[in-house]
Amino acid sequence: MLKDWSDVYSIRIDEIDEQHQGFFGASHQLYEGILGRDGKNAVVDAIVFMREYAEKHFRTEEAFMRKHQYPGLKEHLLQHAAFFRRLDELENDLMIFGPSQDLADRALDITQDWLIDHIADEDMLYALHVKARAEG
Ligand SMILES: [Fe+2]
């Protein structure tokens, strides 16, 4: 199910919240692209866009965590790497089997729903760390 960005997903860091909203957008574009609503080449374009958006976003987060000496950086990076592995697998299956409702649902699961869980379970932790440090 497509979900709209909501304030409950905010980690109270503007730059990262904005990128998370963009991540939702990239995820929805991928879903629609797989369902063929945006024309023939939309799947490849949407995968490329999703991957590039995630790379840019993760770079921002990683720099932010380094800057604030977040102790959970290494574990967090593993989550980002796992995201790309699942996206690669999806792309592979799309090339082999062609677009389908099942693969569109899986795309949503590994991007939009993954992000929602990742914000709550991982991003919230570095946000709390930064807040605690700021308060000394
Ligand atoms: Fe993250």
mmCIF file of C-alpha atoms and ligand atoms in Angstrom:
data_model
loop_
_atom_site.group_PDB
_atom_site.id
_atom_site.type_symbol
_atom_site.label_atom_id
_atom_site.label_comp_id
_atom_site.label_asym_id
_atom_site.label_seq_id
_atom_site.Cartn_x
_atom_site.Cartn_y
_atom_site.Cartn_z
ATOM 1 C CA MET A 1 0.000 0.000 0.000
ATOM 2 C CA LEU A 2 1.290 3.446 -0.914
ATOM 3 C CA LYS A 3 1.674 5.592 2.163
ATOM 4 C CA ASP A 4 2.002 9.349 2.302
ATOM 5 C CA TRP A 5 4.760 10.972 4.269
ATOM 6 C CA SER A 6 3.555 11.826 7.750
ATOM 7 C CA ASP A 7 4.974 13.855 10.591
ATOM 8 C CA VAL A 8 5.152 10.697 12.719
ATOM 9 C CA TYR A 9 8.176 9.730 10.562
ATOM 10 C CA SER A 10 10.002 12.957 11.389
ATOM 11 C CA ILE A 11 13.292 12.652 13.288
ATOM 12 C CA ARG A 12 13.356 16.446 13.825
ATOM 13 C CA ILE A 13 16.373 17.028 11.585
ATOM 14 C CA ASP A 14 15.087 19.083 8.659
ATOM 15 C CA GLU A 15 17.580 18.101 5.969
ATOM 16 C CA ILE A 16 17.121 14.404 6.663
ATOM 17 C CA ASP A 17 13.335 14.639 6.999
ATOM 18 C CA GLU A 18 13.200 16.310 3.582
ATOM 19 C CA GLN A 19 15.302 13.551 2.062
ATOM 20 C CA HIS A 20 13.106 10.908 3.662
ATOM 21 C CA GLN A 21 10.112 12.548 1.971
ATOM 22 C CA GLY A 22 11.980 12.406 -1.331
ATOM 23 C CA PHE A 23 12.751 8.735 -0.639
ATOM 24 C CA PHE A 24 9.003 8.061 -0.352
ATOM 25 C CA GLY A 25 8.567 9.833 -3.697
ATOM 26 C CA ALA A 26 11.260 7.712 -5.357
ATOM 27 C CA SER A 27 9.657 4.596 -3.898
ATOM 28 C CA HIS A 28 6.212 5.497 -5.245
ATOM 29 C CA GLN A 29 7.676 6.302 -8.646
ATOM 30 C CA LEU A 30 9.268 2.861 -8.688
ATOM 31 C CA TYR A 31 5.958 1.188 -7.771
ATOM 32 C CA GLU A 32 4.069 3.071 -10.485
ATOM 33 C CA GLY A 33 6.860 2.426 -12.967
ATOM 34 C CA ILE A 34 6.696 -1.337 -12.401
ATOM 35 C CA LEU A 35 2.919 -1.283 -12.878
ATOM 36 C CA GLY A 36 3.548 0.327 -16.246
ATOM 37 C CA ARG A 37 1.563 3.431 -15.637
ATOM 38 C CA ASP A 38 4.361 5.712 -16.756
ATOM 39 C CA GLY A 39 5.333 4.090 -20.025
ATOM 40 C CA LYS A 40 7.730 1.422 -21.146
ATOM 41 C CA ASN A 41 11.136 2.575 -19.951
ATOM 42 C CA ALA A 42 9.844 3.765 -16.613
ATOM 43 C CA VAL A 43 11.003 0.667 -14.726
ATOM 44 C CA VAL A 44 14.672 1.110 -15.561
ATOM 45 C CA ASP A 45 14.469 4.869 -15.014
ATOM 46 C CA ALA A 46 12.730 4.413 -11.675
ATOM 47 C CA ILE A 47 15.284 1.853 -10.455
ATOM 48 C CA VAL A 48 18.150 4.143 -11.432
ATOM 49 C CA PHE A 49 16.468 7.098 -9.767
ATOM 50 C CA MET A 50 15.757 5.094 -6.580
ATOM 51 C CA ARG A 51 19.357 3.882 -6.381
ATOM 52 C CA GLU A 52 20.831 7.331 -6.962
ATOM 53 C CA TYR A 53 18.461 8.924 -4.486
ATOM 54 C CA ALA A 54 19.321 6.347 -1.829
ATOM 55 C CA GLU A 55 23.066 6.808 -2.461
ATOM 56 C CA LYS A 56 22.758 10.551 -2.024
ATOM 57 C CA HIS A 57 20.593 10.221 1.069
ATOM 58 C CA PHE A 58 22.789 7.604 2.741
ATOM 59 C CA ARG A 59 25.865 9.756 2.072
ATOM 60 C CA THR A 60 24.167 12.641 3.888
ATOM 61 C CA GLU A 61 23.271 10.403 6.837
ATOM 62 C CA GLU A 62 26.707 8.822 6.983
ATOM 63 C CA ALA A 63 28.453 12.208 6.997
ATOM 64 C CA PHE A 64 26.056 13.372 9.684
ATOM 65 C CA MET A 65 26.716 10.326 11.886
ATOM 66 C CA ARG A 66 30.489 10.729 11.452
ATOM 67 C CA LYS A 67 30.307 14.404 12.291
ATOM 68 C CA HIS A 68 28.477 13.608 15.511
ATOM 69 C CA GLN A 69 30.614 10.558 16.339
ATOM 70 C CA TYR A 70 27.657 8.251 16.437
ATOM 71 C CA PRO A 71 28.812 4.940 17.970
ATOM 72 C CA GLY A 72 26.329 2.837 15.974
ATOM 73 C CA LEU A 73 27.709 3.965 12.598
ATOM 74 C CA LYS A 74 29.074 0.584 11.560
ATOM 75 C CA GLU A 75 25.806 -1.275 12.165
ATOM 76 C CA HIS A 76 23.894 1.473 10.437
ATOM 77 C CA LEU A 77 26.102 1.211 7.347
ATOM 78 C CA LEU A 78 25.330 -2.502 7.164
ATOM 79 C CA GLN A 79 21.621 -1.661 6.926
ATOM 80 C CA HIS A 80 22.296 0.698 4.045
ATOM 81 C CA ALA A 81 24.374 -1.930 2.248
ATOM 82 C CA ALA A 82 21.592 -4.499 2.714
ATOM 83 C CA PHE A 83 19.142 -2.078 1.129
ATOM 84 C CA PHE A 84 21.204 -1.976 -2.074
ATOM 85 C CA ARG A 85 21.495 -5.755 -2.161
ATOM 86 C CA ARG A 86 17.707 -6.114 -2.056
ATOM 87 C CA LEU A 87 17.291 -3.415 -4.717
ATOM 88 C CA ASP A 88 19.798 -5.247 -6.959
ATOM 89 C CA GLU A 89 17.877 -8.513 -6.481
ATOM 90 C CA LEU A 90 14.639 -6.778 -7.393
ATOM 91 C CA GLU A 91 16.187 -5.305 -10.527
ATOM 92 C CA ASN A 92 17.481 -8.715 -11.465
ATOM 93 C CA ASP A 93 14.056 -10.326 -11.049
ATOM 94 C CA LEU A 94 12.418 -7.527 -13.019
ATOM 95 C CA MET A 95 14.801 -8.211 -15.893
ATOM 96 C CA ILE A 96 14.211 -11.961 -15.760
ATOM 97 C CA PHE A 97 10.466 -12.135 -15.088
ATOM 98 C CA GLY A 98 9.233 -8.728 -16.269
ATOM 99 C CA PRO A 99 7.066 -6.328 -14.291
ATOM 100 C CA SER A 100 4.152 -7.702 -12.261
ATOM 101 C CA GLN A 101 1.936 -6.736 -9.346
ATOM 102 C CA ASP A 102 3.998 -9.051 -7.120
ATOM 103 C CA LEU A 103 7.242 -7.304 -8.002
ATOM 104 C CA ALA A 104 5.613 -3.879 -7.591
ATOM 105 C CA ASP A 105 4.489 -4.948 -4.097
ATOM 106 C CA ARG A 106 7.975 -6.221 -3.330
ATOM 107 C CA ALA A 107 9.445 -2.913 -4.521
ATOM 108 C CA LEU A 108 7.226 -1.088 -2.071
ATOM 109 C CA ASP A 109 8.165 -3.491 0.682
ATOM 110 C CA ILE A 110 11.943 -3.058 0.247
ATOM 111 C CA THR A 111 11.837 0.721 -0.263
ATOM 112 C CA GLN A 112 8.851 2.501 1.331
ATOM 113 C CA ASP A 113 8.123 -0.012 4.115
ATOM 114 C CA TRP A 114 11.819 -0.634 4.698
ATOM 115 C CA LEU A 115 12.336 3.120 5.114
ATOM 116 C CA ILE A 116 9.474 3.444 7.601
ATOM 117 C CA ASP A 117 10.992 0.697 9.787
ATOM 118 C CA HIS A 118 14.523 2.008 9.255
ATOM 119 C CA ILE A 119 13.546 5.493 10.434
ATOM 120 C CA ALA A 120 11.898 4.125 13.573
ATOM 121 C CA ASP A 121 14.586 1.543 14.403
ATOM 122 C CA GLU A 122 17.831 3.138 13.214
ATOM 123 C CA ASP A 123 17.580 6.796 12.227
ATOM 124 C CA MET A 124 15.781 7.654 15.460
ATOM 125 C CA LEU A 125 18.814 6.323 17.383
ATOM 126 C CA TYR A 126 21.340 8.687 15.815
ATOM 127 C CA ALA A 127 18.859 11.558 16.138
ATOM 128 C CA LEU A 128 18.583 10.842 19.866
ATOM 129 C CA HIS A 129 22.370 10.567 20.147
ATOM 130 C CA VAL A 130 22.844 13.976 18.519
ATOM 131 C CA LYS A 131 20.164 15.524 20.698
ATOM 132 C CA ALA A 132 21.724 14.099 23.875
ATOM 133 C CA ARG A 133 25.167 15.426 22.858
ATOM 134 C CA ALA A 134 23.753 18.860 22.096
ATOM 135 C CA GLU A 135 22.232 18.979 25.545
ATOM 136 C CA GLY A 136 25.565 17.903 27.002
HETATM 137 FE FE FE B 1 19.724 5.344 7.591
#
